[in-house]
Structure formats: C-alpha cells, structure tokens
PDB file of C-alpha atoms in Angstrom:
ATOM      1  CA  MET A 500      -0.125  -0.186   0.050  1.00 40.00           C
ATOM      2  CA  ASN A 501       1.278   3.316  -0.868  1.00 42.00           C
ATOM      3  CA  ILE A 502       1.362   6.439   1.380  1.00 41.00           C
ATOM      4  CA  MET A 503      -1.210   8.161  -0.690  1.00 45.00           C
ATOM      5  CA  ALA A 504      -3.740   5.042  -0.285  1.00 49.00           C
ATOM      6  CA  GLY A 505      -2.866   4.691   3.483  1.00 53.00           C
ATOM      7  CA  ASP A 506      -3.831   8.633   3.932  1.00 61.00           C
ATOM      8  CA  HIS A 507      -7.426   7.730   2.293  1.00 56.00           C
ATOM      9  CA  TRP A 508      -7.964   4.667   4.301  1.00 62.00           C
ATOM     10  CA  THR A 509      -7.114   6.705   7.413  1.00 71.00           C
ATOM     11  CA  ALA A 510      -9.586   9.461   6.591  1.00 68.00           C
ATOM     12  CA  LEU A 511     -12.055   7.003   5.565  1.00 62.00           C
ATOM     13  CA  HIS A 512     -11.911   5.000   9.094  1.00 64.00           C
ATOM     14  CA  ARG A 513     -12.317   8.689  10.518  1.00 72.00           C
ATOM     15  CA  GLN A 514     -15.565   9.542   8.924  1.00 69.00           C
ATOM     16  CA  LEU A 515     -16.866   5.860   9.646  1.00 67.00           C
ATOM     17  CA  ASP A 516     -15.796   6.219  13.420  1.00 71.00           C
ATOM     18  CA  ALA A 517     -17.805   9.736  13.515  1.00 70.00           C
ATOM     19  CA  LEU A 518     -20.667   7.956  11.863  1.00 64.00           C
ATOM     20  CA  ALA A 519     -20.933   5.667  14.466  1.00 65.00           C
ATOM     21  CA  GLU A 520     -20.624   8.060  17.038  1.00 69.00           C
ATOM     22  CA  GLN A 521     -23.683   9.927  15.901  1.00 64.00           C
ATOM     23  CA  LEU A 522     -25.620   6.844  15.706  1.00 61.00           C
ATOM     24  CA  GLN A 523     -24.794   6.209  19.040  1.00 66.00           C
ATOM     25  CA  ARG A 524     -25.881   9.702  20.428  1.00 64.00           C
ATOM     26  CA  GLY A 525     -29.127   8.990  18.111  1.00 60.00           C
ATOM     27  CA  GLU A 526     -27.781  12.025  15.686  1.00 54.00           C
ATOM     28  CA  THR A 527     -29.569  11.579  12.425  1.00 58.00           C
ATOM     29  CA  GLN A 528     -29.369  13.697   8.967  1.00 60.00           C
ATOM     30  CA  THR A 529     -32.182  14.747   6.575  1.00 65.00           C
ATOM     31  CA  PRO A 530     -32.381  13.487   3.323  1.00 67.00           C
ATOM     32  CA  GLU A 531     -31.019  16.865   1.965  1.00 67.00           C
ATOM     33  CA  GLN A 532     -28.303  16.760   4.633  1.00 64.00           C
ATOM     34  CA  GLN A 533     -26.871  13.382   3.623  1.00 63.00           C
ATOM     35  CA  ALA A 534     -27.154  14.633   0.126  1.00 63.00           C
ATOM     36  CA  ASP A 535     -25.078  17.624   0.839  1.00 63.00           C
ATOM     37  CA  ALA A 536     -22.473  15.884   2.717  1.00 61.00           C
ATOM     38  CA  LEU A 537     -22.164  13.318   0.106  1.00 59.00           C
ATOM     39  CA  ALA A 538     -21.898  16.270  -2.720  1.00 58.00           C
ATOM     40  CA  ALA A 539     -18.961  17.939  -0.411  1.00 59.00           C
ATOM     41  CA  ARG A 540     -17.006  14.607   0.175  1.00 53.00           C
ATOM     42  CA  SER A 541     -17.113  13.785  -3.656  1.00 52.00           C
ATOM     43  CA  LEU A 542     -15.770  17.249  -4.463  1.00 53.00           C
ATOM     44  CA  GLN A 543     -13.117  16.738  -1.502  1.00 50.00           C
ATOM     45  CA  TRP A 544     -12.090  13.593  -2.945  1.00 47.00           C
ATOM     46  CA  ALA A 545     -11.908  14.592  -6.955  1.00 46.00           C
ATOM     47  CA  GLN A 546      -9.440  17.513  -5.780  1.00 46.00           C
ATOM     48  CA  PRO A 547      -6.277  16.445  -7.040  1.00 44.00           C
ATOM     49  CA  PRO A 548      -3.098  16.136  -4.511  1.00 42.00           C
ATOM     50  CA  GLN A 549      -1.550  19.380  -3.705  1.00 43.00           C
ATOM     51  CA  GLY A 550       1.906  20.299  -4.608  1.00 43.00           C
ATOM     52  CA  ARG A 551       2.040  17.811  -7.313  1.00 42.00           C
ATOM     53  CA  SER A 552       3.080  19.293 -10.844  1.00 48.00           C
ATOM     54  CA  ASP A 553       3.753  15.963 -12.892  1.00 60.00           C
ATOM     55  CA  ALA A 554       1.323  16.279 -15.635  1.00 81.00           C
ATOM     56  CA  LEU A 555       3.113  16.284 -18.992  1.00 88.00           C
ATOM     57  CA  GLN A 556       3.915  19.816 -20.926  1.00 90.00           C
ATOM     58  CA  GLU A 557       4.261  19.975 -24.244  1.00 94.00           C
ATOM     59  CA  VAL A 558       7.100  22.285 -25.112  1.00 95.00           C
ATOM     60  CA  LEU A 559       9.223  23.433 -28.144  1.00 96.00           C
ATOM     61  CA  ALA A 560      12.611  23.400 -28.355  1.00 96.00           C
ATOM     62  CA  PHE A 561      14.812  25.611 -30.111  1.00 95.00           C
ATOM     63  CA  THR A 562      18.537  26.476 -30.025  1.00 92.00           C
ATOM     64  CA  LEU A 563      20.353  30.015 -29.673  1.00 89.00           C
ATOM     65  CA  GLY A 564      23.957  29.147 -30.626  1.00 83.00           C
ATOM     66  CA  ASP A 565      24.772  26.044 -28.845  1.00 87.00           C
ATOM     67  CA  GLU A 566      22.370  26.477 -26.098  1.00 90.00           C
ATOM     68  CA  ILE A 567      18.970  24.802 -26.552  1.00 94.00           C
ATOM     69  CA  TYR A 568      15.777  26.809 -25.113  1.00 95.00           C
ATOM     70  CA  ALA A 569      12.001  25.132 -24.863  1.00 96.00           C
ATOM     71  CA  LEU A 570       8.969  26.939 -24.423  1.00 96.00           C
ATOM     72  CA  ALA A 571       5.436  25.987 -23.632  1.00 95.00           C
ATOM     73  CA  LEU A 572       3.238  25.833 -26.596  1.00 94.00           C
ATOM     74  CA  THR A 573       0.427  27.515 -24.941  1.00 94.00           C
ATOM     75  CA  HIS A 574       2.473  30.699 -25.345  1.00 94.00           C
ATOM     76  CA  ILE A 575       3.466  30.035 -28.679  1.00 95.00           C
ATOM     77  CA  ASP A 576       0.829  31.452 -31.385  1.00 94.00           C
ATOM     78  CA  ALA A 577       3.020  30.445 -34.476  1.00 93.00           C
ATOM     79  CA  VAL A 578       6.466  29.355 -35.811  1.00 94.00           C
ATOM     80  CA  ILE A 579       7.029  31.324 -38.986  1.00 92.00           C
ATOM     81  CA  PRO A 580      10.381  31.322 -41.058  1.00 90.00           C
ATOM     82  CA  LEU A 581      12.450  34.454 -40.921  1.00 88.00           C
ATOM     83  CA  LYS A 582      12.473  36.523 -44.470  1.00 83.00           C
ATOM     84  CA  GLN A 583      12.423  39.880 -44.170  1.00 86.00           C
ATOM     85  CA  LEU A 584      13.225  42.193 -41.039  1.00 90.00           C
ATOM     86  CA  THR A 585      13.138  46.073 -40.968  1.00 92.00           C
ATOM     87  CA  PRO A 586      15.104  47.582 -38.564  1.00 92.00           C
ATOM     88  CA  LEU A 587      13.493  50.014 -36.456  1.00 89.00           C
ATOM     89  CA  PRO A 588      16.199  53.098 -35.377  1.00 89.00           C
ATOM     90  CA  GLY A 589      16.137  54.218 -31.819  1.00 89.00           C
ATOM     91  CA  THR A 590      14.734  51.200 -30.103  1.00 91.00           C
ATOM     92  CA  PRO A 591      16.669  49.027 -27.306  1.00 91.00           C
ATOM     93  CA  ALA A 592      19.447  46.753 -28.392  1.00 90.00           C
ATOM     94  CA  PHE A 593      16.961  43.663 -27.858  1.00 91.00           C
ATOM     95  CA  VAL A 594      14.659  44.786 -30.240  1.00 93.00           C
ATOM     96  CA  ARG A 595      16.205  43.686 -33.649  1.00 92.00           C
ATOM     97  CA  GLY A 596      13.139  45.536 -35.818  1.00 93.00           C
ATOM     98  CA  ILE A 597       9.697  44.344 -37.179  1.00 94.00           C
ATOM     99  CA  VAL A 598       8.235  41.522 -39.529  1.00 93.00           C
ATOM    100  CA  ASN A 599       5.089  41.350 -41.253  1.00 91.00           C
ATOM    101  CA  ALA A 600       3.535  37.960 -39.772  1.00 88.00           C
ATOM    102  CA  ARG A 601       0.351  37.242 -41.244  1.00 83.00           C
ATOM    103  CA  GLY A 602      -0.678  40.396 -41.615  1.00 87.00           C
ATOM    104  CA  ARG A 603       0.200  41.763 -38.674  1.00 90.00           C
ATOM    105  CA  VAL A 604       2.937  44.163 -37.648  1.00 93.00           C
ATOM    106  CA  VAL A 605       5.113  42.227 -34.818  1.00 93.00           C
ATOM    107  CA  SER A 606       8.255  43.351 -32.927  1.00 94.00           C
ATOM    108  CA  VAL A 607      11.106  41.004 -33.315  1.00 94.00           C
ATOM    109  CA  LEU A 608      13.074  40.361 -29.833  1.00 93.00           C
ATOM    110  CA  ASP A 609      16.720  38.984 -29.917  1.00 92.00           C
ATOM    111  CA  LEU A 610      17.224  36.625 -26.630  1.00 90.00           C
ATOM    112  CA  ARG A 611      20.851  36.728 -27.286  1.00 88.00           C
ATOM    113  CA  VAL A 612      21.131  40.569 -26.734  1.00 87.00           C
ATOM    114  CA  MET A 613      18.688  40.104 -23.759  1.00 87.00           C
ATOM    115  CA  PHE A 614      20.716  37.085 -22.075  1.00 85.00           C
ATOM    116  CA  ALA A 615      23.989  38.947 -23.074  1.00 82.00           C
ATOM    117  CA  LEU A 616      24.916  35.817 -25.029  1.00 81.00           C
ATOM    118  CA  PRO A 617      27.847  35.952 -27.925  1.00 78.00           C
ATOM    119  CA  PRO A 618      26.176  38.061 -30.717  1.00 73.00           C
ATOM    120  CA  ARG A 619      25.881  36.377 -33.898  1.00 69.00           C
ATOM    121  CA  GLY A 620      24.262  37.848 -37.160  1.00 67.00           C
ATOM    122  CA  LEU A 621      21.386  37.298 -38.606  1.00 65.00           C
ATOM    123  CA  ALA A 622      22.045  35.481 -41.302  1.00 62.00           C
ATOM    124  CA  ASP A 623      21.732  32.441 -39.064  1.00 59.00           C
ATOM    125  CA  ARG A 624      18.417  32.905 -37.551  1.00 64.00           C
ATOM    126  CA  ASN A 625      16.072  31.280 -39.742  1.00 78.00           C
ATOM    127  CA  HIS A 626      13.058  31.043 -37.262  1.00 91.00           C
ATOM    128  CA  LEU A 627      10.651  33.232 -35.355  1.00 93.00           C
ATOM    129  CA  LEU A 628       8.718  32.260 -32.618  1.00 95.00           C
ATOM    130  CA  ILE A 629       5.359  34.627 -32.193  1.00 95.00           C
ATOM    131  CA  LEU A 630       4.882  34.624 -28.480  1.00 95.00           C
ATOM    132  CA  ARG A 631       1.237  36.023 -28.078  1.00 91.00           C
ATOM    133  CA  ASN A 632      -1.805  36.755 -25.119  1.00 91.00           C
ATOM    134  CA  THR A 633      -4.601  39.038 -24.887  1.00 89.00           C
ATOM    135  CA  GLU A 634      -2.078  41.752 -23.918  1.00 88.00           C
ATOM    136  CA  MET A 635       1.116  41.415 -25.706  1.00 91.00           C
ATOM    137  CA  GLU A 636       2.483  39.785 -29.161  1.00 93.00           C
ATOM    138  CA  PHE A 637       6.004  39.617 -30.561  1.00 95.00           C
ATOM    139  CA  GLY A 638       8.533  37.372 -31.938  1.00 95.00           C
ATOM    140  CA  LEU A 639      11.626  35.511 -30.496  1.00 95.00           C
ATOM    141  CA  LEU A 640      14.640  34.807 -32.828  1.00 93.00           C
ATOM    142  CA  ALA A 641      15.571  31.429 -33.022  1.00 93.00           C
ATOM    143  CA  ASP A 642      18.471  29.238 -34.779  1.00 90.00           C
ATOM    144  CA  ARG A 643      17.094  26.160 -35.042  1.00 91.00           C
ATOM    145  CA  ILE A 644      13.793  24.340 -34.271  1.00 93.00           C
ATOM    146  CA  LEU A 645      14.582  20.975 -32.804  1.00 94.00           C
ATOM    147  CA  GLY A 646      10.502  19.669 -32.191  1.00 93.00           C
ATOM    148  CA  VAL A 647       7.927  19.679 -29.858  1.00 94.00           C
ATOM    149  CA  GLN A 648       8.680  17.252 -26.730  1.00 92.00           C
ATOM    150  CA  MET A 649       6.687  16.198 -23.726  1.00 94.00           C
ATOM    151  CA  LEU A 650       8.087  17.535 -20.071  1.00 92.00           C
ATOM    152  CA  ALA A 651       7.268  16.749 -16.642  1.00 91.00           C
ATOM    153  CA  PRO A 652       7.658  20.303 -15.153  1.00 88.00           C
ATOM    154  CA  ASN A 653       8.397  19.067 -11.661  1.00 89.00           C
ATOM    155  CA  THR A 654      11.469  17.740 -13.464  1.00 90.00           C
ATOM    156  CA  LEU A 655      13.089  20.896 -13.926  1.00 90.00           C
ATOM    157  CA  GLN A 656      15.986  22.098 -11.632  1.00 87.00           C
ATOM    158  CA  THR A 657      15.040  25.721 -10.487  1.00 81.00           C
ATOM    159  CA  GLU A 658      18.270  26.558  -8.743  1.00 75.00           C
ATOM    160  CA  GLN A 659      20.480  28.121 -11.194  1.00 64.00           C
ATOM    161  CA  ALA A 660      23.693  28.888 -10.286  1.00 51.00           C
ATOM    162  CA  GLY A 661      25.539  31.767 -11.717  1.00 54.00           C
ATOM    163  CA  LEU A 662      22.657  33.554 -13.425  1.00 57.00           C
ATOM    164  CA  SER A 663      21.253  36.453 -12.255  1.00 57.00           C
ATOM    165  CA  GLY A 664      19.392  39.508 -13.662  1.00 65.00           C
ATOM    166  CA  LEU A 665      16.367  39.317 -16.452  1.00 71.00           C
ATOM    167  CA  ARG A 666      17.653  35.453 -17.803  1.00 74.00           C
ATOM    168  CA  ARG A 667      17.255  34.216 -14.218  1.00 77.00           C
ATOM    169  CA  ASN A 668      13.956  35.882 -14.072  1.00 83.00           C
ATOM    170  CA  LEU A 669      12.929  34.419 -17.324  1.00 89.00           C
ATOM    171  CA  LEU A 670      13.864  30.587 -16.648  1.00 90.00           C
ATOM    172  CA  LEU A 671      11.775  28.560 -15.186  1.00 90.00           C
ATOM    173  CA  GLY A 672      14.372  26.295 -14.481  1.00 89.00           C
ATOM    174  CA  ILE A 673      16.799  23.508 -16.138  1.00 90.00           C
ATOM    175  CA  SER A 674      15.333  20.167 -17.767  1.00 92.00           C
ATOM    176  CA  PRO A 675      16.771  16.795 -17.354  1.00 91.00           C
ATOM    177  CA  GLN A 676      18.064  16.900 -20.712  1.00 91.00           C
ATOM    178  CA  GLN A 677      19.870  20.564 -19.923  1.00 91.00           C
ATOM    179  CA  TRP A 678      17.257  22.604 -21.923  1.00 93.00           C
ATOM    180  CA  GLN A 679      16.982  26.009 -20.574  1.00 92.00           C
ATOM    181  CA  VAL A 680      12.870  26.469 -20.065  1.00 94.00           C
ATOM    182  CA  LEU A 681      11.527  29.714 -20.665  1.00 94.00           C
ATOM    183  CA  ASP A 682       8.719  31.053 -18.654  1.00 93.00           C
ATOM    184  CA  GLY A 683       6.391  32.287 -21.526  1.00 93.00           C
ATOM    185  CA  ASN A 684       4.183  34.170 -18.966  1.00 92.00           C
ATOM    186  CA  ARG A 685       6.931  36.274 -17.338  1.00 91.00           C
ATOM    187  CA  LEU A 686       8.320  37.077 -20.829  1.00 91.00           C
ATOM    188  CA  LEU A 687       4.807  38.108 -22.108  1.00 92.00           C
ATOM    189  CA  ASN A 688       4.347  40.124 -19.239  1.00 90.00           C
ATOM    190  CA  GLU A 689       7.618  41.480 -18.288  1.00 86.00           C
ATOM    191  CA  PRO A 690       7.679  45.264 -18.074  1.00 84.00           C
ATOM    192  CA  SER A 691      11.152  46.003 -19.520  1.00 80.00           C
ATOM    193  CA  LEU A 692      10.272  44.334 -22.570  1.00 80.00           C
ATOM    194  CA  VAL A 693       7.793  47.349 -23.222  1.00 76.00           C
ATOM    195  CA  VAL A 694       8.987  49.980 -25.640  1.00 70.00           C
ATOM    196  CA  ASN A 695       6.974  52.887 -25.091  1.00 65.00           C
ATOM    197  CA  ASP A 696       8.326  55.461 -27.274  1.00 53.00           C
ATOM    198  CA  TYR A 697      11.613  55.609 -29.272  1.00 48.00           C
ATOM    199  CA  ASP A 698      14.733  57.643 -27.862  1.00 47.00           C
TER     200      ASP A 698
END
C-alpha cells in the first residue's frame, strides 16, 4: 500500500468512526443533509493532491548558438520562417526590428542580447517564434527549431547557479536534457520588454 492509499484509508476510518458516534448519540441527518454531505465529500476526494505538478507539458525546443531553450506551446501562436526584417532605429538593442507576420506587424526580440550571449549575425537566424496573449505579441529569434517534446514541470532544476538579472527571472528551470526552459507567461508580461516610445 502506498502512502497516498494509506492516507485515504485513514480518512475513511475517521469518517466511519464519526458516523458511529453520531448513531450512538441518536443523531440523524435529513436526506437533504446527507445529499449535501455526499456532494461535499465527492468534491473533496476529486481534488488532485496538493503540491504535485507532474502532468506532462508540450514544449517547443529551439537553439540559440550552442544552447537549447524550450517554451510551452501554450504561449506560442506560430512559428514562421524569418524572411524580411525591417530595423527600427532608436529602439533598445534587444529589439531587432519588425516583421509582417500573417498580416500583423510584430516586433522581433533577440534573446541573445537580452541574456548577454555571444553575438551572432542574423544570417543564421532562420525562424521566428510568435508569442502572444491578450495583452502582448512579439517574435523571438531562433537559430534552429528542434521540435515539440513532452516535459514534466516537476523535473525542472529551479536553482540556477551563476545566473542573474533578466535571464534568471525569465527561466522556469533546467530540464533533465539540460534545456533552459523559459517562462512564457513572464516573457509576455515583463515590463522591461515594453517599448513605449523611441529615444
């Protein structure tokens, strides 16, 4: 018997003991009270165990130079080839320009600049990951797309020694495959990535 099953049996025995005490005291429940108690108990038992996050999640793996990153598919609206990029003068260095992505003008951000990685020319960047939520939309440059994989969030190593600043804030953790798993929600809501006006 595992610990989880043992906990369930202990709770069941407690409930049976409480019922026996009620019967000895002559306490009875109306049919409505019994139905309410059963409904409440059903909801309680249907709840998943607290503190567990072992459900597999689909992530898209991609490379930046020699490093592999991953991002949950729930935050990715599209993956498109990078064809023509129009630079935007006066924007921060991490904004490489804008592209026409399926009829929408989308800003293109460079994780290399954001994470202070060794620079590389745009010639090697072949793909654009379009991230989108109700408030924000932008593209991230990627060298190569490795494909979609399943990943269990509870396997991530969340302590990242030697990392600091924005890179540390935007990482969920390191996967067993040594992928750096990005936090798509934080990326889409990071205030420092919002450019309100040009310099």
